JSON list of C-alpha atoms in Angstrom, two decimals:
[
{"chain": "A", "resi": 695, "resn": "GLY", "atom": "CA", "xyz": [5.09, 7.02, -20.16]},
{"chain": "A", "resi": 696, "resn": "ALA", "atom": "CA", "xyz": [1.46, 6.44, -20.96]},
{"chain": "A", "resi": 697, "resn": "GLY", "atom": "CA", "xyz": [0.22, 7.71, -17.63]},
{"chain": "A", "resi": 698, "resn": "VAL", "atom": "CA", "xyz": [1.34, 9.00, -14.26]},
{"chain": "A", "resi": 699, "resn": "SER", "atom": "CA", "xyz": [3.19, 6.30, -12.40]},
{"chain": "A", "resi": 700, "resn": "GLN", "atom": "CA", "xyz": [3.50, 6.21, -8.61]},
{"chain": "A", "resi": 701, "resn": "SER", "atom": "CA", "xyz": [5.45, 3.93, -6.34]},
{"chain": "A", "resi": 702, "resn": "PRO", "atom": "CA", "xyz": [5.10, 2.19, -4.02]},
{"chain": "A", "resi": 703, "resn": "SER", "atom": "CA", "xyz": [1.40, 1.49, -4.39]},
{"chain": "A", "resi": 704, "resn": "ASN", "atom": "CA", "xyz": [1.24, 0.47, -0.75]},
{"chain": "A", "resi": 705, "resn": "LYS", "atom": "CA", "xyz": [3.55, 1.27, 2.13]},
{"chain": "A", "resi": 706, "resn": "VAL", "atom": "CA", "xyz": [3.20, 0.18, 5.73]},
{"chain": "A", "resi": 707, "resn": "THR", "atom": "CA", "xyz": [5.65, 1.74, 8.14]},
{"chain": "A", "resi": 708, "resn": "GLU", "atom": "CA", "xyz": [6.18, 2.21, 11.83]},
{"chain": "A", "resi": 709, "resn": "LYS", "atom": "CA", "xyz": [5.67, 5.51, 13.56]},
{"chain": "A", "resi": 710, "resn": "GLY", "atom": "CA", "xyz": [8.86, 7.54, 13.52]},
{"chain": "A", "resi": 711, "resn": "LYS", "atom": "CA", "xyz": [10.29, 6.05, 10.32]},
{"chain": "A", "resi": 712, "resn": "ASP", "atom": "CA", "xyz": [10.96, 8.08, 7.16]},
{"chain": "A", "resi": 713, "resn": "VAL", "atom": "CA", "xyz": [9.22, 7.27, 3.88]},
{"chain": "A", "resi": 714, "resn": "GLU", "atom": "CA", "xyz": [9.75, 8.28, 0.27]},
{"chain": "A", "resi": 715, "resn": "LEU", "atom": "CA", "xyz": [7.03, 8.29, -2.34]},
{"chain": "A", "resi": 716, "resn": "ARG", "atom": "CA", "xyz": [7.86, 8.57, -6.01]},
{"chain": "A", "resi": 717, "resn": "CYS", "atom": "CA", "xyz": [5.96, 10.04, -8.94]},
{"chain": "A", "resi": 718, "resn": "ASP", "atom": "CA", "xyz": [6.81, 9.76, -12.63]},
{"chain": "A", "resi": 719, "resn": "PRO", "atom": "CA", "xyz": [4.58, 12.18, -14.58]},
{"chain": "A", "resi": 720, "resn": "ILE", "atom": "CA", "xyz": [3.35, 11.97, -18.15]},
{"chain": "A", "resi": 721, "resn": "SER", "atom": "CA", "xyz": [6.18, 12.78, -20.53]},
{"chain": "A", "resi": 722, "resn": "GLY", "atom": "CA", "xyz": [6.15, 16.46, -21.49]},
{"chain": "A", "resi": 723, "resn": "HIS", "atom": "CA", "xyz": [3.94, 17.58, -18.61]},
{"chain": "A", "resi": 724, "resn": "THR", "atom": "CA", "xyz": [5.67, 20.52, -16.97]},
{"chain": "A", "resi": 725, "resn": "ALA", "atom": "CA", "xyz": [3.39, 20.80, -13.94]},
{"chain": "A", "resi": 726, "resn": "LEU", "atom": "CA", "xyz": [3.31, 18.23, -11.17]},
{"chain": "A", "resi": 727, "resn": "TYR", "atom": "CA", "xyz": [1.11, 18.18, -8.09]},
{"chain": "A", "resi": 728, "resn": "TRP", "atom": "CA", "xyz": [0.97, 16.23, -4.87]},
{"chain": "A", "resi": 729, "resn": "TYR", "atom": "CA", "xyz": [-2.34, 15.77, -3.05]},
{"chain": "A", "resi": 730, "resn": "ARG", "atom": "CA", "xyz": [-3.36, 13.52, -0.22]},
{"chain": "A", "resi": 731, "resn": "GLN", "atom": "CA", "xyz": [-6.71, 11.98, 0.51]},
{"chain": "A", "resi": 732, "resn": "SER", "atom": "CA", "xyz": [-7.69, 10.53, 3.84]},
{"chain": "A", "resi": 733, "resn": "LEU", "atom": "CA", "xyz": [-10.48, 7.96, 4.10]},
{"chain": "A", "resi": 734, "resn": "GLY", "atom": "CA", "xyz": [-13.77, 9.53, 3.06]},
{"chain": "A", "resi": 735, "resn": "GLN", "atom": "CA", "xyz": [-12.22, 12.97, 2.70]},
{"chain": "A", "resi": 736, "resn": "GLY", "atom": "CA", "xyz": [-11.59, 15.31, -0.19]},
{"chain": "A", "resi": 737, "resn": "LEU", "atom": "CA", "xyz": [-8.31, 16.07, -1.87]},
{"chain": "A", "resi": 738, "resn": "GLU", "atom": "CA", "xyz": [-5.86, 18.04, 0.23]},
{"chain": "A", "resi": 739, "resn": "PHE", "atom": "CA", "xyz": [-3.30, 20.00, -1.82]},
{"chain": "A", "resi": 740, "resn": "LEU", "atom": "CA", "xyz": [0.29, 19.58, -0.70]},
{"chain": "A", "resi": 741, "resn": "ILE", "atom": "CA", "xyz": [2.68, 21.07, -3.26]},
{"chain": "A", "resi": 742, "resn": "TYR", "atom": "CA", "xyz": [2.92, 22.10, -6.91]},
{"chain": "A", "resi": 743, "resn": "PHE", "atom": "CA", "xyz": [5.96, 22.05, -9.19]},
{"chain": "A", "resi": 744, "resn": "GLN", "atom": "CA", "xyz": [6.46, 23.95, -12.42]},
{"chain": "A", "resi": 745, "resn": "GLY", "atom": "CA", "xyz": [9.55, 22.40, -13.91]},
{"chain": "A", "resi": 746, "resn": "ASN", "atom": "CA", "xyz": [11.94, 21.81, -11.00]},
{"chain": "A", "resi": 747, "resn": "SER", "atom": "CA", "xyz": [10.76, 24.73, -8.88]},
{"chain": "A", "resi": 748, "resn": "ALA", "atom": "CA", "xyz": [7.90, 24.73, -6.40]},
{"chain": "A", "resi": 749, "resn": "PRO", "atom": "CA", "xyz": [5.96, 28.02, -6.67]},
{"chain": "A", "resi": 750, "resn": "ASP", "atom": "CA", "xyz": [3.34, 26.75, -4.24]},
{"chain": "A", "resi": 751, "resn": "LYS", "atom": "CA", "xyz": [4.22, 24.56, -1.28]},
{"chain": "A", "resi": 752, "resn": "SER", "atom": "CA", "xyz": [1.60, 26.07, 0.96]},
{"chain": "A", "resi": 753, "resn": "GLY", "atom": "CA", "xyz": [-0.16, 22.78, 1.58]},
{"chain": "A", "resi": 754, "resn": "LEU", "atom": "CA", "xyz": [2.71, 20.91, 3.19]},
{"chain": "A", "resi": 755, "resn": "PRO", "atom": "CA", "xyz": [1.36, 20.16, 6.69]},
{"chain": "A", "resi": 756, "resn": "SER", "atom": "CA", "xyz": [4.63, 20.46, 8.59]},
{"chain": "A", "resi": 757, "resn": "ASP", "atom": "CA", "xyz": [8.37, 20.63, 8.17]},
{"chain": "A", "resi": 758, "resn": "ARG", "atom": "CA", "xyz": [8.44, 16.83, 8.28]},
{"chain": "A", "resi": 759, "resn": "PHE", "atom": "CA", "xyz": [7.15, 16.94, 4.70]},
{"chain": "A", "resi": 760, "resn": "SER", "atom": "CA", "xyz": [9.39, 17.83, 1.78]},
{"chain": "A", "resi": 761, "resn": "ALA", "atom": "CA", "xyz": [9.38, 17.26, -1.96]},
{"chain": "A", "resi": 762, "resn": "GLU", "atom": "CA", "xyz": [11.73, 17.68, -4.83]},
{"chain": "A", "resi": 763, "resn": "ARG", "atom": "CA", "xyz": [11.60, 17.31, -8.56]},
{"chain": "A", "resi": 764, "resn": "THR", "atom": "CA", "xyz": [14.63, 16.70, -10.73]},
{"chain": "A", "resi": 765, "resn": "GLY", "atom": "CA", "xyz": [15.13, 17.02, -14.47]},
{"chain": "A", "resi": 766, "resn": "GLY", "atom": "CA", "xyz": [11.62, 18.42, -14.80]},
{"chain": "A", "resi": 767, "resn": "SER", "atom": "CA", "xyz": [10.34, 14.91, -14.46]},
{"chain": "A", "resi": 768, "resn": "VAL", "atom": "CA", "xyz": [10.36, 12.53, -11.49]},
{"chain": "A", "resi": 769, "resn": "SER", "atom": "CA", "xyz": [9.31, 13.86, -8.10]},
{"chain": "A", "resi": 770, "resn": "THR", "atom": "CA", "xyz": [9.86, 12.46, -4.63]},
{"chain": "A", "resi": 771, "resn": "LEU", "atom": "CA", "xyz": [7.73, 13.27, -1.60]},
{"chain": "A", "resi": 772, "resn": "THR", "atom": "CA", "xyz": [9.53, 12.57, 1.66]},
{"chain": "A", "resi": 773, "resn": "ILE", "atom": "CA", "xyz": [7.86, 12.31, 5.04]},
{"chain": "A", "resi": 774, "resn": "GLN", "atom": "CA", "xyz": [10.22, 12.24, 8.00]},
{"chain": "A", "resi": 775, "resn": "ARG", "atom": "CA", "xyz": [9.40, 10.81, 11.42]},
{"chain": "A", "resi": 776, "resn": "THR", "atom": "CA", "xyz": [6.01, 9.57, 10.25]},
{"chain": "A", "resi": 777, "resn": "GLN", "atom": "CA", "xyz": [3.00, 9.91, 12.52]},
{"chain": "A", "resi": 778, "resn": "GLN", "atom": "CA", "xyz": [-0.27, 7.99, 12.48]},
{"chain": "A", "resi": 779, "resn": "GLU", "atom": "CA", "xyz": [-2.12, 11.03, 11.15]},
{"chain": "A", "resi": 780, "resn": "ASP", "atom": "CA", "xyz": [0.06, 10.84, 8.04]},
{"chain": "A", "resi": 781, "resn": "SER", "atom": "CA", "xyz": [-1.83, 7.70, 7.00]},
{"chain": "A", "resi": 782, "resn": "ALA", "atom": "CA", "xyz": [-3.59, 8.50, 3.73]},
{"chain": "A", "resi": 783, "resn": "VAL", "atom": "CA", "xyz": [-3.46, 7.96, -0.01]},
{"chain": "A", "resi": 784, "resn": "TYR", "atom": "CA", "xyz": [-0.90, 10.26, -1.58]},
{"chain": "A", "resi": 785, "resn": "LEU", "atom": "CA", "xyz": [-1.88, 11.20, -5.11]},
{"chain": "A", "resi": 786, "resn": "CYS", "atom": "CA", "xyz": [0.38, 12.68, -7.74]},
{"chain": "A", "resi": 787, "resn": "ALA", "atom": "CA", "xyz": [-0.95, 14.44, -10.82]},
{"chain": "A", "resi": 788, "resn": "SER", "atom": "CA", "xyz": [0.59, 16.13, -13.81]},
{"chain": "A", "resi": 789, "resn": "SER", "atom": "CA", "xyz": [-0.61, 18.60, -16.42]},
{"chain": "A", "resi": 790, "resn": "LEU", "atom": "CA", "xyz": [0.55, 20.65, -19.38]},
{"chain": "A", "resi": 791, "resn": "GLY", "atom": "CA", "xyz": [1.32, 23.94, -17.70]},
{"chain": "A", "resi": 792, "resn": "ILE", "atom": "CA", "xyz": [-0.86, 25.26, -14.93]},
{"chain": "A", "resi": 793, "resn": "SER", "atom": "CA", "xyz": [-4.32, 24.16, -15.85]},
{"chain": "A", "resi": 794, "resn": "GLY", "atom": "CA", "xyz": [-7.08, 22.24, -14.22]},
{"chain": "A", "resi": 795, "resn": "GLU", "atom": "CA", "xyz": [-6.75, 19.31, -16.56]},
{"chain": "A", "resi": 796, "resn": "LEU", "atom": "CA", "xyz": [-4.91, 17.05, -14.19]},
{"chain": "A", "resi": 797, "resn": "PHE", "atom": "CA", "xyz": [-4.01, 13.45, -14.84]},
{"chain": "A", "resi": 798, "resn": "PHE", "atom": "CA", "xyz": [-3.70, 11.47, -11.65]},
{"chain": "A", "resi": 799, "resn": "GLY", "atom": "CA", "xyz": [-1.62, 8.45, -10.79]},
{"chain": "A", "resi": 800, "resn": "GLU", "atom": "CA", "xyz": [-3.11, 5.52, -8.92]},
{"chain": "A", "resi": 801, "resn": "GLY", "atom": "CA", "xyz": [-1.74, 6.79, -5.64]},
{"chain": "A", "resi": 802, "resn": "SER", "atom": "CA", "xyz": [0.47, 5.51, -2.86]},
{"chain": "A", "resi": 803, "resn": "ARG", "atom": "CA", "xyz": [-1.41, 4.25, 0.16]},
{"chain": "A", "resi": 804, "resn": "LEU", "atom": "CA", "xyz": [0.57, 4.97, 3.31]},
{"chain": "A", "resi": 805, "resn": "THR", "atom": "CA", "xyz": [-0.27, 3.28, 6.58]},
{"chain": "A", "resi": 806, "resn": "VAL", "atom": "CA", "xyz": [1.61, 4.34, 9.70]},
{"chain": "A", "resi": 807, "resn": "LEU", "atom": "CA", "xyz": [1.31, 1.87, 12.56]},
{"chain": "B", "resi": 1253, "resn": "GLN", "atom": "CA", "xyz": [-9.38, 31.34, 1.79]},
{"chain": "B", "resi": 1254, "resn": "LYS", "atom": "CA", "xyz": [-10.73, 29.87, -1.42]},
{"chain": "B", "resi": 1255, "resn": "GLU", "atom": "CA", "xyz": [-13.54, 27.44, -0.78]},
{"chain": "B", "resi": 1256, "resn": "VAL", "atom": "CA", "xyz": [-15.47, 25.03, -2.96]},
{"chain": "B", "resi": 1257, "resn": "GLU", "atom": "CA", "xyz": [-18.62, 23.62, -1.42]},
{"chain": "B", "resi": 1258, "resn": "GLN", "atom": "CA", "xyz": [-20.52, 20.50, -2.38]},
{"chain": "B", "resi": 1259, "resn": "ASN", "atom": "CA", "xyz": [-23.24, 18.49, -0.74]},
{"chain": "B", "resi": 1260, "resn": "SER", "atom": "CA", "xyz": [-21.61, 15.25, 0.38]},
{"chain": "B", "resi": 1261, "resn": "GLY", "atom": "CA", "xyz": [-24.70, 13.18, -0.47]},
{"chain": "B", "resi": 1262, "resn": "PRO", "atom": "CA", "xyz": [-25.31, 10.45, -1.20]},
{"chain": "B", "resi": 1263, "resn": "LEU", "atom": "CA", "xyz": [-27.51, 11.54, -4.05]},
{"chain": "B", "resi": 1264, "resn": "SER", "atom": "CA", "xyz": [-29.64, 8.56, -5.02]},
{"chain": "B", "resi": 1265, "resn": "VAL", "atom": "CA", "xyz": [-31.34, 8.40, -8.41]},
{"chain": "B", "resi": 1266, "resn": "PRO", "atom": "CA", "xyz": [-32.96, 5.55, -10.31]},
{"chain": "B", "resi": 1267, "resn": "GLU", "atom": "CA", "xyz": [-31.45, 4.28, -13.53]},
{"chain": "B", "resi": 1268, "resn": "GLY", "atom": "CA", "xyz": [-32.48, 6.43, -16.48]},
{"chain": "B", "resi": 1269, "resn": "ALA", "atom": "CA", "xyz": [-33.12, 9.56, -14.41]},
{"chain": "B", "resi": 1270, "resn": "ILE", "atom": "CA", "xyz": [-31.25, 12.85, -14.52]},
{"chain": "B", "resi": 1271, "resn": "ALA", "atom": "CA", "xyz": [-28.69, 13.36, -11.76]},
{"chain": "B", "resi": 1272, "resn": "SER", "atom": "CA", "xyz": [-27.97, 16.96, -10.81]},
{"chain": "B", "resi": 1273, "resn": "LEU", "atom": "CA", "xyz": [-24.77, 17.73, -8.91]},
{"chain": "B", "resi": 1274, "resn": "ASN", "atom": "CA", "xyz": [-24.11, 21.20, -7.58]},
{"chain": "B", "resi": 1275, "resn": "CYS", "atom": "CA", "xyz": [-21.11, 23.20, -6.47]},
{"chain": "B", "resi": 1276, "resn": "THR", "atom": "CA", "xyz": [-20.54, 26.74, -5.18]},
{"chain": "B", "resi": 1277, "resn": "TYR", "atom": "CA", "xyz": [-17.25, 28.58, -4.92]},
{"chain": "B", "resi": 1278, "resn": "SER", "atom": "CA", "xyz": [-16.08, 31.58, -2.95]},
{"chain": "B", "resi": 1279, "resn": "ASP", "atom": "CA", "xyz": [-13.41, 33.19, -5.17]},
{"chain": "B", "resi": 1280, "resn": "ARG", "atom": "CA", "xyz": [-14.98, 35.60, -7.66]},
{"chain": "B", "resi": 1281, "resn": "GLY", "atom": "CA", "xyz": [-11.73, 35.62, -9.60]},
{"chain": "B", "resi": 1282, "resn": "SER", "atom": "CA", "xyz": [-12.12, 31.95, -10.52]},
{"chain": "B", "resi": 1283, "resn": "GLN", "atom": "CA", "xyz": [-11.78, 31.39, -14.23]},
{"chain": "B", "resi": 1284, "resn": "SER", "atom": "CA", "xyz": [-12.06, 27.70, -14.97]},
{"chain": "B", "resi": 1285, "resn": "PHE", "atom": "CA", "xyz": [-14.16, 24.93, -13.53]},
{"chain": "B", "resi": 1286, "resn": "PHE", "atom": "CA", "xyz": [-13.77, 21.19, -13.62]},
{"chain": "B", "resi": 1287, "resn": "TRP", "atom": "CA", "xyz": [-15.67, 18.06, -12.74]},
{"chain": "B", "resi": 1288, "resn": "TYR", "atom": "CA", "xyz": [-13.75, 14.95, -11.78]},
{"chain": "B", "resi": 1289, "resn": "ARG", "atom": "CA", "xyz": [-15.22, 11.50, -11.19]},
{"chain": "B", "resi": 1290, "resn": "GLN", "atom": "CA", "xyz": [-13.71, 9.20, -8.59]},
{"chain": "B", "resi": 1291, "resn": "TYR", "atom": "CA", "xyz": [-14.75, 5.59, -8.35]},
{"chain": "B", "resi": 1292, "resn": "SER", "atom": "CA", "xyz": [-14.31, 3.94, -4.96]},
{"chain": "B", "resi": 1293, "resn": "GLY", "atom": "CA", "xyz": [-10.68, 3.01, -4.43]},
{"chain": "B", "resi": 1294, "resn": "LYS", "atom": "CA", "xyz": [-9.57, 4.73, -7.62]},
{"chain": "B", "resi": 1295, "resn": "SER", "atom": "CA", "xyz": [-8.02, 8.06, -8.56]},
{"chain": "B", "resi": 1296, "resn": "PRO", "atom": "CA", "xyz": [-9.98, 11.04, -9.85]},
{"chain": "B", "resi": 1297, "resn": "GLU", "atom": "CA", "xyz": [-10.43, 11.39, -13.60]},
{"chain": "B", "resi": 1298, "resn": "LEU", "atom": "CA", "xyz": [-11.45, 14.51, -15.47]},
{"chain": "B", "resi": 1299, "resn": "ILE", "atom": "CA", "xyz": [-14.85, 14.29, -17.15]},
{"chain": "B", "resi": 1300, "resn": "MET", "atom": "CA", "xyz": [-15.81, 17.90, -17.93]},
{"chain": "B", "resi": 1301, "resn": "PHE", "atom": "CA", "xyz": [-14.46, 21.42, -17.84]},
{"chain": "B", "resi": 1302, "resn": "ILE", "atom": "CA", "xyz": [-16.13, 24.76, -18.49]},
{"chain": "B", "resi": 1303, "resn": "TYR", "atom": "CA", "xyz": [-14.71, 28.25, -18.77]},
{"chain": "B", "resi": 1304, "resn": "SER", "atom": "CA", "xyz": [-17.64, 30.43, -19.92]},
{"chain": "B", "resi": 1305, "resn": "ASN", "atom": "CA", "xyz": [-21.07, 31.15, -18.53]},
{"chain": "B", "resi": 1306, "resn": "GLY", "atom": "CA", "xyz": [-23.77, 28.88, -19.86]},
{"chain": "B", "resi": 1307, "resn": "ASP", "atom": "CA", "xyz": [-23.97, 25.22, -20.71]},
{"chain": "B", "resi": 1308, "resn": "LYS", "atom": "CA", "xyz": [-21.47, 22.81, -22.17]},
{"chain": "B", "resi": 1309, "resn": "GLU", "atom": "CA", "xyz": [-22.62, 19.40, -23.32]},
{"chain": "B", "resi": 1310, "resn": "ASP", "atom": "CA", "xyz": [-20.57, 16.24, -23.85]},
{"chain": "B", "resi": 1311, "resn": "GLY", "atom": "CA", "xyz": [-22.60, 13.12, -24.46]},
{"chain": "B", "resi": 1312, "resn": "ARG", "atom": "CA", "xyz": [-24.79, 12.45, -21.43]},
{"chain": "B", "resi": 1313, "resn": "PHE", "atom": "CA", "xyz": [-22.99, 15.11, -19.38]},
{"chain": "B", "resi": 1314, "resn": "THR", "atom": "CA", "xyz": [-23.81, 18.83, -19.25]},
{"chain": "B", "resi": 1315, "resn": "ALA", "atom": "CA", "xyz": [-21.81, 21.30, -17.22]},
{"chain": "B", "resi": 1316, "resn": "GLN", "atom": "CA", "xyz": [-23.49, 24.59, -16.29]},
{"chain": "B", "resi": 1317, "resn": "LEU", "atom": "CA", "xyz": [-21.73, 27.71, -15.08]},
{"chain": "B", "resi": 1318, "resn": "ASN", "atom": "CA", "xyz": [-23.19, 30.87, -13.56]},
{"chain": "B", "resi": 1319, "resn": "LYS", "atom": "CA", "xyz": [-20.36, 33.18, -12.52]},
{"chain": "B", "resi": 1320, "resn": "ALA", "atom": "CA", "xyz": [-22.69, 35.83, -11.12]},
{"chain": "B", "resi": 1321, "resn": "SER", "atom": "CA", "xyz": [-24.08, 33.30, -8.67]},
{"chain": "B", "resi": 1322, "resn": "GLN", "atom": "CA", "xyz": [-20.70, 31.53, -8.27]},
{"chain": "B", "resi": 1323, "resn": "TYR", "atom": "CA", "xyz": [-22.38, 28.27, -9.06]},
{"chain": "B", "resi": 1324, "resn": "VAL", "atom": "CA", "xyz": [-21.40, 25.26, -11.16]},
{"chain": "B", "resi": 1325, "resn": "SER", "atom": "CA", "xyz": [-23.45, 22.18, -11.81]},
{"chain": "B", "resi": 1326, "resn": "LEU", "atom": "CA", "xyz": [-23.14, 18.86, -13.58]},
{"chain": "B", "resi": 1327, "resn": "LEU", "atom": "CA", "xyz": [-26.14, 17.12, -15.09]},
{"chain": "B", "resi": 1328, "resn": "ILE", "atom": "CA", "xyz": [-25.98, 13.46, -16.00]},
{"chain": "B", "resi": 1329, "resn": "ARG", "atom": "CA", "xyz": [-28.79, 12.35, -18.29]},
{"chain": "B", "resi": 1330, "resn": "ASP", "atom": "CA", "xyz": [-29.99, 8.75, -18.53]},
{"chain": "B", "resi": 1331, "resn": "SER", "atom": "CA", "xyz": [-28.02, 7.85, -15.40]},
{"chain": "B", "resi": 1332, "resn": "GLN", "atom": "CA", "xyz": [-26.50, 4.39, -15.34]},
{"chain": "B", "resi": 1333, "resn": "PRO", "atom": "CA", "xyz": [-25.36, 2.25, -12.39]},
{"chain": "B", "resi": 1334, "resn": "SER", "atom": "CA", "xyz": [-21.84, 2.68, -13.79]},
{"chain": "B", "resi": 1335, "resn": "ASP", "atom": "CA", "xyz": [-22.14, 6.41, -13.06]},
{"chain": "B", "resi": 1336, "resn": "SER", "atom": "CA", "xyz": [-22.17, 5.62, -9.32]},
{"chain": "B", "resi": 1337, "resn": "ALA", "atom": "CA", "xyz": [-19.10, 7.40, -8.00]},
{"chain": "B", "resi": 1338, "resn": "THR", "atom": "CA", "xyz": [-18.02, 10.50, -6.12]},
{"chain": "B", "resi": 1339, "resn": "TYR", "atom": "CA", "xyz": [-18.02, 13.65, -8.24]},
{"chain": "B", "resi": 1340, "resn": "LEU", "atom": "CA", "xyz": [-15.47, 16.31, -7.34]},
{"chain": "B", "resi": 1341, "resn": "CYS", "atom": "CA", "xyz": [-15.90, 19.93, -8.34]},
{"chain": "B", "resi": 1342, "resn": "ALA", "atom": "CA", "xyz": [-12.64, 21.85, -8.81]},
{"chain": "B", "resi": 1343, "resn": "VAL", "atom": "CA", "xyz": [-11.98, 25.53, -9.42]},
{"chain": "B", "resi": 1344, "resn": "ASN", "atom": "CA", "xyz": [-8.93, 27.32, -10.79]},
{"chain": "B", "resi": 1345, "resn": "SER", "atom": "CA", "xyz": [-8.32, 31.06, -10.51]},
{"chain": "B", "resi": 1346, "resn": "GLY", "atom": "CA", "xyz": [-5.73, 30.91, -13.24]},
{"chain": "B", "resi": 1347, "resn": "TYR", "atom": "CA", "xyz": [-2.73, 31.83, -11.17]},
{"chain": "B", "resi": 1348, "resn": "SER", "atom": "CA", "xyz": [-2.85, 29.12, -8.58]},
{"chain": "B", "resi": 1349, "resn": "THR", "atom": "CA", "xyz": [-3.50, 25.46, -8.24]},
{"chain": "B", "resi": 1350, "resn": "LEU", "atom": "CA", "xyz": [-6.88, 23.77, -8.30]},
{"chain": "B", "resi": 1351, "resn": "THR", "atom": "CA", "xyz": [-9.10, 23.90, -5.25]},
{"chain": "B", "resi": 1352, "resn": "PHE", "atom": "CA", "xyz": [-11.26, 20.80, -4.91]},
{"chain": "B", "resi": 1353, "resn": "GLY", "atom": "CA", "xyz": [-14.56, 20.37, -3.15]},
{"chain": "B", "resi": 1354, "resn": "LYS", "atom": "CA", "xyz": [-15.04, 17.33, -0.91]},
{"chain": "B", "resi": 1355, "resn": "GLY", "atom": "CA", "xyz": [-17.23, 15.67, -3.51]},
{"chain": "B", "resi": 1356, "resn": "THR", "atom": "CA", "xyz": [-20.78, 14.39, -3.85]},
{"chain": "B", "resi": 1357, "resn": "MET", "atom": "CA", "xyz": [-21.42, 10.67, -3.83]},
{"chain": "B", "resi": 1358, "resn": "LEU", "atom": "CA", "xyz": [-23.87, 9.58, -6.52]},
{"chain": "B", "resi": 1359, "resn": "LEU", "atom": "CA", "xyz": [-25.70, 6.27, -6.31]},
{"chain": "B", "resi": 1360, "resn": "VAL", "atom": "CA", "xyz": [-27.64, 5.08, -9.35]},
{"chain": "B", "resi": 1361, "resn": "SER", "atom": "CA", "xyz": [-29.94, 2.16, -8.59]},
{"chain": "B", "resi": 1362, "resn": "PRO", "atom": "CA", "xyz": [-30.95, -0.34, -11.29]}
]
């Protein structure tokens, strides 16, 4: 596609529920990243994919968080048993290889009540 | 622990002035340096990158890099109200993912 596409754009859920966030990167971009940004805060790195493998998942905050990427394209970030502190904007970005030239999606805003 | 430090601001400048945004980083092995702009409620977008010591100019923007001092800066000449945003400095060591600073908010008043 023309840009990085994320869905849903907004998600409100109850504490304890599971959520899935989807990212469709720019066609041909082999690297895909997940970040999250809480209100007024910087970007917190979560996980990085090169193709379908995740060489760096050091930023995942707990084992409630997982991510996968299939076909070297679409990625899904899953948060199980959501907590209020999970409320944030989850940003996906893609790039050609591992470089700093990231192209970000518009984000998925997650609110956990 | 790789760290990227920025003054959170806000940095307030009048329209037409030069805005100077600064960033320091802790990892001496860092190889590439990026400036992203983030408008309120929007996603970050890349505006400049620099790999070598010295200056790199692109229109009204100049990125400056001093590896010896572990210091990166972004100058915006003839600042416009539309430049009001948060500017994120990001650093890449070449074998890992980007580390972002928390950003500096810039406010350009008409």
